[in-house]
Amino acid sequence: MTEDFSSLINPHHKEARLRLAEKLAQSGITDINVLNAIAFVPREYFVHPTFIFKSYDDIALPLNSKQTISRPSTVAFQSQLLGVSPGEKILEIGTGSGYQACILKVLGAKVFSVERVPELYNRLVKLFADLRLKINLKLGDGTLGWQQYAPYDGIIVTAAAPELPSALAAQLAVGGRLVIPIGDKQKQTMHLIERVSQDKYIDTPVGNFSFVPLIGEQGWDEDDK
Ligand code: SAH
């Protein structure tokens, strides 16, 4: 069944989206499907109203509740690393603005996404309903994954983890890929973790990033500094 993305068709800022995609291509994003998704999805639907005029700058922007929408280059990098094929089941931890989830959806994934902040979650339920996008949302601690729909072909974590949460490793399908920034609260290394058999994972570090902390049972404590 082909999905209906007509609610995302938006002629406003089309040039800005194309320029952003071109800039990402020049900076090393080679996956044409990811570039097309960036050129297609209106990022202004996801940013906080105060910052709409900055929607197509390659910067992270504040959301409510001290959280951020990731930089487009980071969204593109993580999406490319994940390597989504249409129909794959993908789990995202940290829905935030919903922009990354929407990119995954446009790439053809069946998207499951967990957010821990109720205020953001409530906004997302409404936003995805308004956009008629079938993205499965859960309010809760994503360090524990989403057991009900496991295993996943891909898992993408969009907040900084102190270490790989064992629940996420367990919920990854054999042959699946997990993309996660691991480090301290200031700086993290992105890891691509591939599950090659029931008990063998290959871990490849792929560059440095800076995310907001992953807070939860297998992440940081809420009050840690
Ligand atoms: N993918 C998002 C990035 C949001 S920033 C986007 O495209 O906008 C990271 C998000 O992770 C924040 O919204 C934060 O509240 C959330 N988060 C942090 N710890 C979490 C946890 N344990 N479970 C689920 N979400 C978490």
PDB file of C-alpha atoms and ligand atoms in Angstrom:
ATOM      1  CA  MET A   1       0.000   0.000   0.000  1.00  0.00           C
ATOM      2  CA  THR A   2       1.389   3.388  -0.887  1.00  0.00           C
ATOM      3  CA  GLU A   3       1.197   6.017   1.805  1.00  0.00           C
ATOM      4  CA  ASP A   4      -0.532   9.334   1.367  1.00  0.00           C
ATOM      5  CA  PHE A   5       1.862  12.196   2.068  1.00  0.00           C
ATOM      6  CA  SER A   6      -0.313  14.885   0.484  1.00  0.00           C
ATOM      7  CA  SER A   7      -0.584  16.725   3.813  1.00  0.00           C
ATOM      8  CA  LEU A   8       3.184  17.365   3.577  1.00  0.00           C
ATOM      9  CA  ILE A   9       3.082  18.951   0.140  1.00  0.00           C
ATOM     10  CA  ASN A  10       3.830  22.598   0.742  1.00  0.00           C
ATOM     11  CA  PRO A  11       5.042  25.088  -1.856  1.00  0.00           C
ATOM     12  CA  HIS A  12       6.147  27.566   0.825  1.00  0.00           C
ATOM     13  CA  HIS A  13       9.879  27.540   1.488  1.00  0.00           C
ATOM     14  CA  LYS A  14      10.385  24.944  -1.255  1.00  0.00           C
ATOM     15  CA  GLU A  15      13.547  26.739  -2.413  1.00  0.00           C
ATOM     16  CA  ALA A  16      14.922  26.806   1.132  1.00  0.00           C
ATOM     17  CA  ARG A  17      14.326  23.065   1.507  1.00  0.00           C
ATOM     18  CA  LEU A  18      16.082  22.345  -1.789  1.00  0.00           C
ATOM     19  CA  ARG A  19      19.025  24.540  -0.795  1.00  0.00           C
ATOM     20  CA  LEU A  20      19.270  22.718   2.542  1.00  0.00           C
ATOM     21  CA  ALA A  21      19.276  19.323   0.774  1.00  0.00           C
ATOM     22  CA  GLU A  22      21.973  20.559  -1.619  1.00  0.00           C
ATOM     23  CA  LYS A  23      24.077  21.775   1.267  1.00  0.00           C
ATOM     24  CA  LEU A  24      23.762  18.391   2.985  1.00  0.00           C
ATOM     25  CA  ALA A  25      24.758  16.658  -0.259  1.00  0.00           C
ATOM     26  CA  GLN A  26      27.874  18.844  -0.439  1.00  0.00           C
ATOM     27  CA  SER A  27      28.719  18.028   3.148  1.00  0.00           C
ATOM     28  CA  GLY A  28      28.729  14.280   2.500  1.00  0.00           C
ATOM     29  CA  ILE A  29      25.163  12.948   2.645  1.00  0.00           C
ATOM     30  CA  THR A  30      24.981  10.581  -0.330  1.00  0.00           C
ATOM     31  CA  ASP A  31      21.709   8.688   0.241  1.00  0.00           C
ATOM     32  CA  ILE A  32      19.390  10.170  -2.385  1.00  0.00           C
ATOM     33  CA  ASN A  33      16.272   9.011  -0.529  1.00  0.00           C
ATOM     34  CA  VAL A  34      17.377  10.880   2.596  1.00  0.00           C
ATOM     35  CA  LEU A  35      18.147  14.017   0.556  1.00  0.00           C
ATOM     36  CA  ASN A  36      14.758  13.805  -1.163  1.00  0.00           C
ATOM     37  CA  ALA A  37      13.015  13.411   2.202  1.00  0.00           C
ATOM     38  CA  ILE A  38      14.791  16.518   3.551  1.00  0.00           C
ATOM     39  CA  ALA A  39      13.795  18.432   0.400  1.00  0.00           C
ATOM     40  CA  PHE A  40      10.178  17.270   0.831  1.00  0.00           C
ATOM     41  CA  VAL A  41       9.291  17.521   4.542  1.00  0.00           C
ATOM     42  CA  PRO A  42       8.347  21.041   5.738  1.00  0.00           C
ATOM     43  CA  ARG A  43      10.545  21.469   8.832  1.00  0.00           C
ATOM     44  CA  GLU A  44       8.508  24.535   9.805  1.00  0.00           C
ATOM     45  CA  TYR A  45       5.654  22.187  10.832  1.00  0.00           C
ATOM     46  CA  PHE A  46       7.864  20.805  13.606  1.00  0.00           C
ATOM     47  CA  VAL A  47       9.852  23.735  14.986  1.00  0.00           C
ATOM     48  CA  HIS A  48       8.550  25.964  17.761  1.00  0.00           C
ATOM     49  CA  PRO A  49       6.498  28.869  16.289  1.00  0.00           C
ATOM     50  CA  THR A  50       9.046  31.399  17.621  1.00  0.00           C
ATOM     51  CA  PHE A  51      11.793  29.927  15.417  1.00  0.00           C
ATOM     52  CA  ILE A  52       9.926  29.237  12.185  1.00  0.00           C
ATOM     53  CA  PHE A  53      12.077  31.784  10.362  1.00  0.00           C
ATOM     54  CA  LYS A  54      15.123  29.636  11.164  1.00  0.00           C
ATOM     55  CA  SER A  55      13.557  26.355   9.974  1.00  0.00           C
ATOM     56  CA  TYR A  56      16.040  25.854   7.140  1.00  0.00           C
ATOM     57  CA  ASP A  57      19.202  26.882   8.904  1.00  0.00           C
ATOM     58  CA  ASP A  58      21.319  23.855   9.741  1.00  0.00           C
ATOM     59  CA  ILE A  59      21.007  24.373  13.480  1.00  0.00           C
ATOM     60  CA  ALA A  60      19.271  22.705  16.421  1.00  0.00           C
ATOM     61  CA  LEU A  61      16.332  24.782  17.699  1.00  0.00           C
ATOM     62  CA  PRO A  62      14.656  24.904  21.117  1.00  0.00           C
ATOM     63  CA  LEU A  63      11.369  23.086  21.733  1.00  0.00           C
ATOM     64  CA  ASN A  64       9.356  23.463  24.925  1.00  0.00           C
ATOM     65  CA  SER A  65      10.465  21.537  28.028  1.00  0.00           C
ATOM     66  CA  LYS A  66      14.211  22.255  27.574  1.00  0.00           C
ATOM     67  CA  GLN A  67      14.430  19.919  24.558  1.00  0.00           C
ATOM     68  CA  THR A  68      15.624  20.557  21.005  1.00  0.00           C
ATOM     69  CA  ILE A  69      14.851  19.613  17.425  1.00  0.00           C
ATOM     70  CA  SER A  70      18.101  18.141  16.053  1.00  0.00           C
ATOM     71  CA  ARG A  71      20.091  19.860  13.283  1.00  0.00           C
ATOM     72  CA  PRO A  72      18.989  18.779   9.796  1.00  0.00           C
ATOM     73  CA  SER A  73      22.530  17.541   9.109  1.00  0.00           C
ATOM     74  CA  THR A  74      22.317  15.304  12.197  1.00  0.00           C
ATOM     75  CA  VAL A  75      18.886  13.996  11.175  1.00  0.00           C
ATOM     76  CA  ALA A  76      20.244  13.263   7.691  1.00  0.00           C
ATOM     77  CA  PHE A  77      23.404  11.626   9.071  1.00  0.00           C
ATOM     78  CA  GLN A  78      21.515   9.339  11.471  1.00  0.00           C
ATOM     79  CA  SER A  79      18.914   8.476   8.812  1.00  0.00           C
ATOM     80  CA  GLN A  80      21.618   7.588   6.289  1.00  0.00           C
ATOM     81  CA  LEU A  81      23.461   5.466   8.840  1.00  0.00           C
ATOM     82  CA  LEU A  82      20.261   3.629   9.733  1.00  0.00           C
ATOM     83  CA  GLY A  83      19.709   2.847   6.027  1.00  0.00           C
ATOM     84  CA  VAL A  84      15.940   2.466   5.985  1.00  0.00           C
ATOM     85  CA  SER A  85      14.274   0.235   3.389  1.00  0.00           C
ATOM     86  CA  PRO A  86      10.540   0.636   2.733  1.00  0.00           C
ATOM     87  CA  GLY A  87       8.393  -1.493   5.029  1.00  0.00           C
ATOM     88  CA  GLU A  88      11.019  -1.858   7.748  1.00  0.00           C
ATOM     89  CA  LYS A  89       9.987  -1.513  11.353  1.00  0.00           C
ATOM     90  CA  ILE A  90      11.941   1.328  12.986  1.00  0.00           C
ATOM     91  CA  LEU A  91      11.961   2.342  16.649  1.00  0.00           C
ATOM     92  CA  GLU A  92      12.941   5.919  17.501  1.00  0.00           C
ATOM     93  CA  ILE A  93      13.791   6.943  21.064  1.00  0.00           C
ATOM     94  CA  GLY A  94      13.166  10.666  21.698  1.00  0.00           C
ATOM     95  CA  THR A  95      10.373  11.860  19.370  1.00  0.00           C
ATOM     96  CA  GLY A  96      10.913  15.507  20.374  1.00  0.00           C
ATOM     97  CA  SER A  97       9.575  17.692  17.564  1.00  0.00           C
ATOM     98  CA  GLY A  98       8.518  14.725  15.408  1.00  0.00           C
ATOM     99  CA  TYR A  99      10.701  15.843  12.476  1.00  0.00           C
ATOM    100  CA  GLN A 100      13.000  12.800  12.492  1.00  0.00           C
ATOM    101  CA  ALA A 101       9.989  10.481  12.837  1.00  0.00           C
ATOM    102  CA  CYS A 102       8.391  12.157   9.815  1.00  0.00           C
ATOM    103  CA  ILE A 103      11.582  11.743   7.758  1.00  0.00           C
ATOM    104  CA  LEU A 104      11.623   8.023   8.649  1.00  0.00           C
ATOM    105  CA  LYS A 105       7.972   7.739   7.645  1.00  0.00           C
ATOM    106  CA  VAL A 106       8.632   9.403   4.281  1.00  0.00           C
ATOM    107  CA  LEU A 107      11.527   6.944   3.792  1.00  0.00           C
ATOM    108  CA  GLY A 108       8.873   4.224   3.941  1.00  0.00           C
ATOM    109  CA  ALA A 109       9.423   2.910   7.458  1.00  0.00           C
ATOM    110  CA  LYS A 110       6.782   1.679   9.862  1.00  0.00           C
ATOM    111  CA  VAL A 111       7.629   4.097  12.643  1.00  0.00           C
ATOM    112  CA  PHE A 112       7.378   3.495  16.391  1.00  0.00           C
ATOM    113  CA  SER A 113       8.582   6.367  18.545  1.00  0.00           C
ATOM    114  CA  VAL A 114       8.865   6.888  22.302  1.00  0.00           C
ATOM    115  CA  GLU A 115       8.963  10.288  24.072  1.00  0.00           C
ATOM    116  CA  ARG A 116       9.231  10.798  27.836  1.00  0.00           C
ATOM    117  CA  VAL A 117       7.971  14.396  28.153  1.00  0.00           C
ATOM    118  CA  PRO A 118       4.127  14.493  28.336  1.00  0.00           C
ATOM    119  CA  GLU A 119       3.885  18.045  26.956  1.00  0.00           C
ATOM    120  CA  LEU A 120       5.807  17.062  23.809  1.00  0.00           C
ATOM    121  CA  TYR A 121       3.945  13.758  23.483  1.00  0.00           C
ATOM    122  CA  ASN A 122       0.530  15.460  23.632  1.00  0.00           C
ATOM    123  CA  ARG A 123       1.555  17.921  20.942  1.00  0.00           C
ATOM    124  CA  LEU A 124       2.835  15.084  18.731  1.00  0.00           C
ATOM    125  CA  VAL A 125      -0.390  13.067  18.975  1.00  0.00           C
ATOM    126  CA  LYS A 126      -2.280  16.072  17.634  1.00  0.00           C
ATOM    127  CA  LEU A 127       0.332  17.034  15.034  1.00  0.00           C
ATOM    128  CA  PHE A 128       0.512  13.560  13.462  1.00  0.00           C
ATOM    129  CA  ALA A 129      -3.293  13.277  13.469  1.00  0.00           C
ATOM    130  CA  ASP A 130      -3.546  16.668  11.731  1.00  0.00           C
ATOM    131  CA  LEU A 131      -0.947  15.545   9.161  1.00  0.00           C
ATOM    132  CA  ARG A 132      -2.727  12.169   8.784  1.00  0.00           C
ATOM    133  CA  LEU A 133       0.568  10.376   9.386  1.00  0.00           C
ATOM    134  CA  LYS A 134       0.406   6.922  10.941  1.00  0.00           C
ATOM    135  CA  ILE A 135       3.272   7.110  13.377  1.00  0.00           C
ATOM    136  CA  ASN A 136       2.917   4.985  16.492  1.00  0.00           C
ATOM    137  CA  LEU A 137       3.672   7.046  19.581  1.00  0.00           C
ATOM    138  CA  LYS A 138       4.291   6.008  23.156  1.00  0.00           C
ATOM    139  CA  LEU A 139       4.721   8.166  26.239  1.00  0.00           C
ATOM    140  CA  GLY A 140       7.344   6.595  28.478  1.00  0.00           C
ATOM    141  CA  ASP A 141      10.956   5.730  29.167  1.00  0.00           C
ATOM    142  CA  GLY A 142      12.509   4.804  25.839  1.00  0.00           C
ATOM    143  CA  THR A 143      15.653   3.378  27.444  1.00  0.00           C
ATOM    144  CA  LEU A 144      13.448   0.320  27.962  1.00  0.00           C
ATOM    145  CA  GLY A 145      12.484   0.274  24.259  1.00  0.00           C
ATOM    146  CA  TRP A 146       8.980  -0.716  23.193  1.00  0.00           C
ATOM    147  CA  GLN A 147       8.779  -4.440  23.841  1.00  0.00           C
ATOM    148  CA  GLN A 148       5.282  -4.924  22.434  1.00  0.00           C
ATOM    149  CA  TYR A 149       6.343  -4.473  18.791  1.00  0.00           C
ATOM    150  CA  ALA A 150       9.905  -5.869  18.996  1.00  0.00           C
ATOM    151  CA  PRO A 151      12.038  -6.929  17.213  1.00  0.00           C
ATOM    152  CA  TYR A 152      12.888  -3.851  15.104  1.00  0.00           C
ATOM    153  CA  ASP A 153      14.856  -3.738  11.840  1.00  0.00           C
ATOM    154  CA  GLY A 154      16.345  -0.462  13.012  1.00  0.00           C
ATOM    155  CA  ILE A 155      16.552   1.575  16.218  1.00  0.00           C
ATOM    156  CA  ILE A 156      17.546   5.249  16.284  1.00  0.00           C
ATOM    157  CA  VAL A 157      18.268   7.021  19.547  1.00  0.00           C
ATOM    158  CA  THR A 158      18.142  10.836  19.315  1.00  0.00           C
ATOM    159  CA  ALA A 159      19.340  11.687  22.828  1.00  0.00           C
ATOM    160  CA  ALA A 160      22.751  11.192  24.451  1.00  0.00           C
ATOM    161  CA  ALA A 161      23.203   7.853  26.227  1.00  0.00           C
ATOM    162  CA  PRO A 162      25.866   7.081  28.870  1.00  0.00           C
ATOM    163  CA  GLU A 163      26.018   3.519  27.475  1.00  0.00           C
ATOM    164  CA  LEU A 164      24.055   1.210  25.186  1.00  0.00           C
ATOM    165  CA  PRO A 165      20.751   0.358  26.941  1.00  0.00           C
ATOM    166  CA  SER A 166      20.560  -3.447  27.050  1.00  0.00           C
ATOM    167  CA  ALA A 167      16.811  -3.389  26.354  1.00  0.00           C
ATOM    168  CA  LEU A 168      17.434  -1.712  22.993  1.00  0.00           C
ATOM    169  CA  ALA A 169      20.137  -4.219  22.033  1.00  0.00           C
ATOM    170  CA  ALA A 170      17.723  -7.028  22.924  1.00  0.00           C
ATOM    171  CA  GLN A 171      14.860  -5.559  20.860  1.00  0.00           C
ATOM    172  CA  LEU A 172      16.967  -5.272  17.685  1.00  0.00           C
ATOM    173  CA  ALA A 173      16.269  -7.952  15.052  1.00  0.00           C
ATOM    174  CA  VAL A 174      19.134 -10.162  13.878  1.00  0.00           C
ATOM    175  CA  GLY A 175      20.407  -8.296  10.799  1.00  0.00           C
ATOM    176  CA  GLY A 176      19.149  -5.009  12.283  1.00  0.00           C
ATOM    177  CA  ARG A 177      20.989  -1.706  12.859  1.00  0.00           C
ATOM    178  CA  LEU A 178      21.016   0.542  15.895  1.00  0.00           C
ATOM    179  CA  VAL A 179      22.248   4.145  15.725  1.00  0.00           C
ATOM    180  CA  ILE A 180      23.011   5.813  19.057  1.00  0.00           C
ATOM    181  CA  PRO A 181      25.123   8.687  20.404  1.00  0.00           C
ATOM    182  CA  ILE A 182      27.109   7.474  23.452  1.00  0.00           C
ATOM    183  CA  GLY A 183      29.280   9.621  25.704  1.00  0.00           C
ATOM    184  CA  ASP A 184      29.005  12.201  28.460  1.00  0.00           C
ATOM    185  CA  LYS A 185      26.444  15.002  28.644  1.00  0.00           C
ATOM    186  CA  GLN A 186      28.498  17.444  26.579  1.00  0.00           C
ATOM    187  CA  LYS A 187      29.840  15.343  23.748  1.00  0.00           C
ATOM    188  CA  GLN A 188      29.077  11.931  22.302  1.00  0.00           C
ATOM    189  CA  THR A 189      30.345   9.555  19.649  1.00  0.00           C
ATOM    190  CA  MET A 190      27.760   8.207  17.227  1.00  0.00           C
ATOM    191  CA  HIS A 191      27.769   4.412  17.102  1.00  0.00           C
ATOM    192  CA  LEU A 192      26.401   2.124  14.412  1.00  0.00           C
ATOM    193  CA  ILE A 193      25.681  -1.210  16.072  1.00  0.00           C
ATOM    194  CA  GLU A 194      24.769  -4.132  13.830  1.00  0.00           C
ATOM    195  CA  ARG A 195      23.316  -7.321  15.216  1.00  0.00           C
ATOM    196  CA  VAL A 196      24.881 -10.003  13.055  1.00  0.00           C
ATOM    197  CA  SER A 197      23.584 -13.028  14.986  1.00  0.00           C
ATOM    198  CA  GLN A 198      21.634 -13.834  18.145  1.00  0.00           C
ATOM    199  CA  ASP A 199      24.576 -12.937  20.362  1.00  0.00           C
ATOM    200  CA  LYS A 200      27.021 -11.044  18.132  1.00  0.00           C
ATOM    201  CA  TYR A 201      26.961  -7.268  17.619  1.00  0.00           C
ATOM    202  CA  ILE A 202      29.431  -5.208  15.564  1.00  0.00           C
ATOM    203  CA  ASP A 203      29.998  -1.706  16.913  1.00  0.00           C
ATOM    204  CA  THR A 204      31.411   1.008  14.616  1.00  0.00           C
ATOM    205  CA  PRO A 205      32.055   4.528  15.985  1.00  0.00           C
ATOM    206  CA  VAL A 206      31.359   7.207  13.377  1.00  0.00           C
ATOM    207  CA  GLY A 207      32.016  10.775  14.533  1.00  0.00           C
ATOM    208  CA  ASN A 208      31.193  13.236  17.284  1.00  0.00           C
ATOM    209  CA  PHE A 209      27.913  14.964  18.102  1.00  0.00           C
ATOM    210  CA  SER A 210      26.140  16.793  20.897  1.00  0.00           C
ATOM    211  CA  PHE A 211      22.622  15.766  21.974  1.00  0.00           C
ATOM    212  CA  VAL A 212      20.364  16.479  24.954  1.00  0.00           C
ATOM    213  CA  PRO A 213      20.612  13.707  27.590  1.00  0.00           C
ATOM    214  CA  LEU A 214      18.724  10.417  27.409  1.00  0.00           C
ATOM    215  CA  ILE A 215      17.016  10.299  30.797  1.00  0.00           C
ATOM    216  CA  GLY A 216      15.697   7.025  32.163  1.00  0.00           C
ATOM    217  CA  GLU A 217      16.286   3.702  33.837  1.00  0.00           C
ATOM    218  CA  GLN A 218      19.086   2.750  31.404  1.00  0.00           C
ATOM    219  CA  GLY A 219      20.132   6.350  30.724  1.00  0.00           C
ATOM    220  CA  TRP A 220      21.017   9.383  32.883  1.00  0.00           C
ATOM    221  CA  ASP A 221      19.249  10.243  36.142  1.00  0.00           C
ATOM    222  CA  GLU A 222      16.989  13.245  35.778  1.00  0.00           C
ATOM    223  CA  ASP A 223      18.930  15.338  38.315  1.00  0.00           C
ATOM    224  CA  ASP A 224      22.497  14.413  37.285  1.00  0.00           C
ATOM    225  CA  LYS A 225      24.583  17.373  36.308  1.00  0.00           C
TER     226      LYS A 225
HETATM  227  N1  SAH B   1      14.253  13.185  17.194  1.00  0.00           N
HETATM  228  C1  SAH B   1      13.944  14.473  17.765  1.00  0.00           C
HETATM  229  C2  SAH B   1      15.087  14.992  18.623  1.00  0.00           C
HETATM  230  C3  SAH B   1      14.580  15.441  19.944  1.00  0.00           C
HETATM  231  S1  SAH B   1      15.749  15.807  21.202  1.00  0.00           S
HETATM  232  C4  SAH B   1      13.524  15.471  16.709  1.00  0.00           C
HETATM  233  O1  SAH B   1      13.546  15.135  15.517  1.00  0.00           O
HETATM  234  O2  SAH B   1      13.127  16.580  17.051  1.00  0.00           O
HETATM  235  C5  SAH B   1      15.666  14.341  22.185  1.00  0.00           C
HETATM  236  C6  SAH B   1      14.339  13.960  22.777  1.00  0.00           C
HETATM  237  O3  SAH B   1      14.562  12.785  23.572  1.00  0.00           O
HETATM  238  C7  SAH B   1      13.713  14.984  23.728  1.00  0.00           C
HETATM  239  O4  SAH B   1      12.418  15.288  23.285  1.00  0.00           O
HETATM  240  C8  SAH B   1      13.672  14.265  25.086  1.00  0.00           C
HETATM  241  O5  SAH B   1      12.553  14.593  25.866  1.00  0.00           O
HETATM  242  C9  SAH B   1      13.660  12.807  24.654  1.00  0.00           C
HETATM  243  N2  SAH B   1      14.114  11.824  25.644  1.00  0.00           N
HETATM  244  C10 SAH B   1      15.128  11.915  26.541  1.00  0.00           C
HETATM  245  N3  SAH B   1      15.207  10.789  27.274  1.00  0.00           N
HETATM  246  C11 SAH B   1      14.222   9.956  26.819  1.00  0.00           C
HETATM  247  C12 SAH B   1      13.789   8.633  27.163  1.00  0.00           C
HETATM  248  N4  SAH B   1      14.383   7.908  28.117  1.00  0.00           N
HETATM  249  N5  SAH B   1      12.750   8.115  26.483  1.00  0.00           N
HETATM  250  C13 SAH B   1      12.126   8.808  25.491  1.00  0.00           C
HETATM  251  N6  SAH B   1      12.486  10.053  25.133  1.00  0.00           N
HETATM  252  C14 SAH B   1      13.523  10.612  25.773  1.00  0.00           C
END
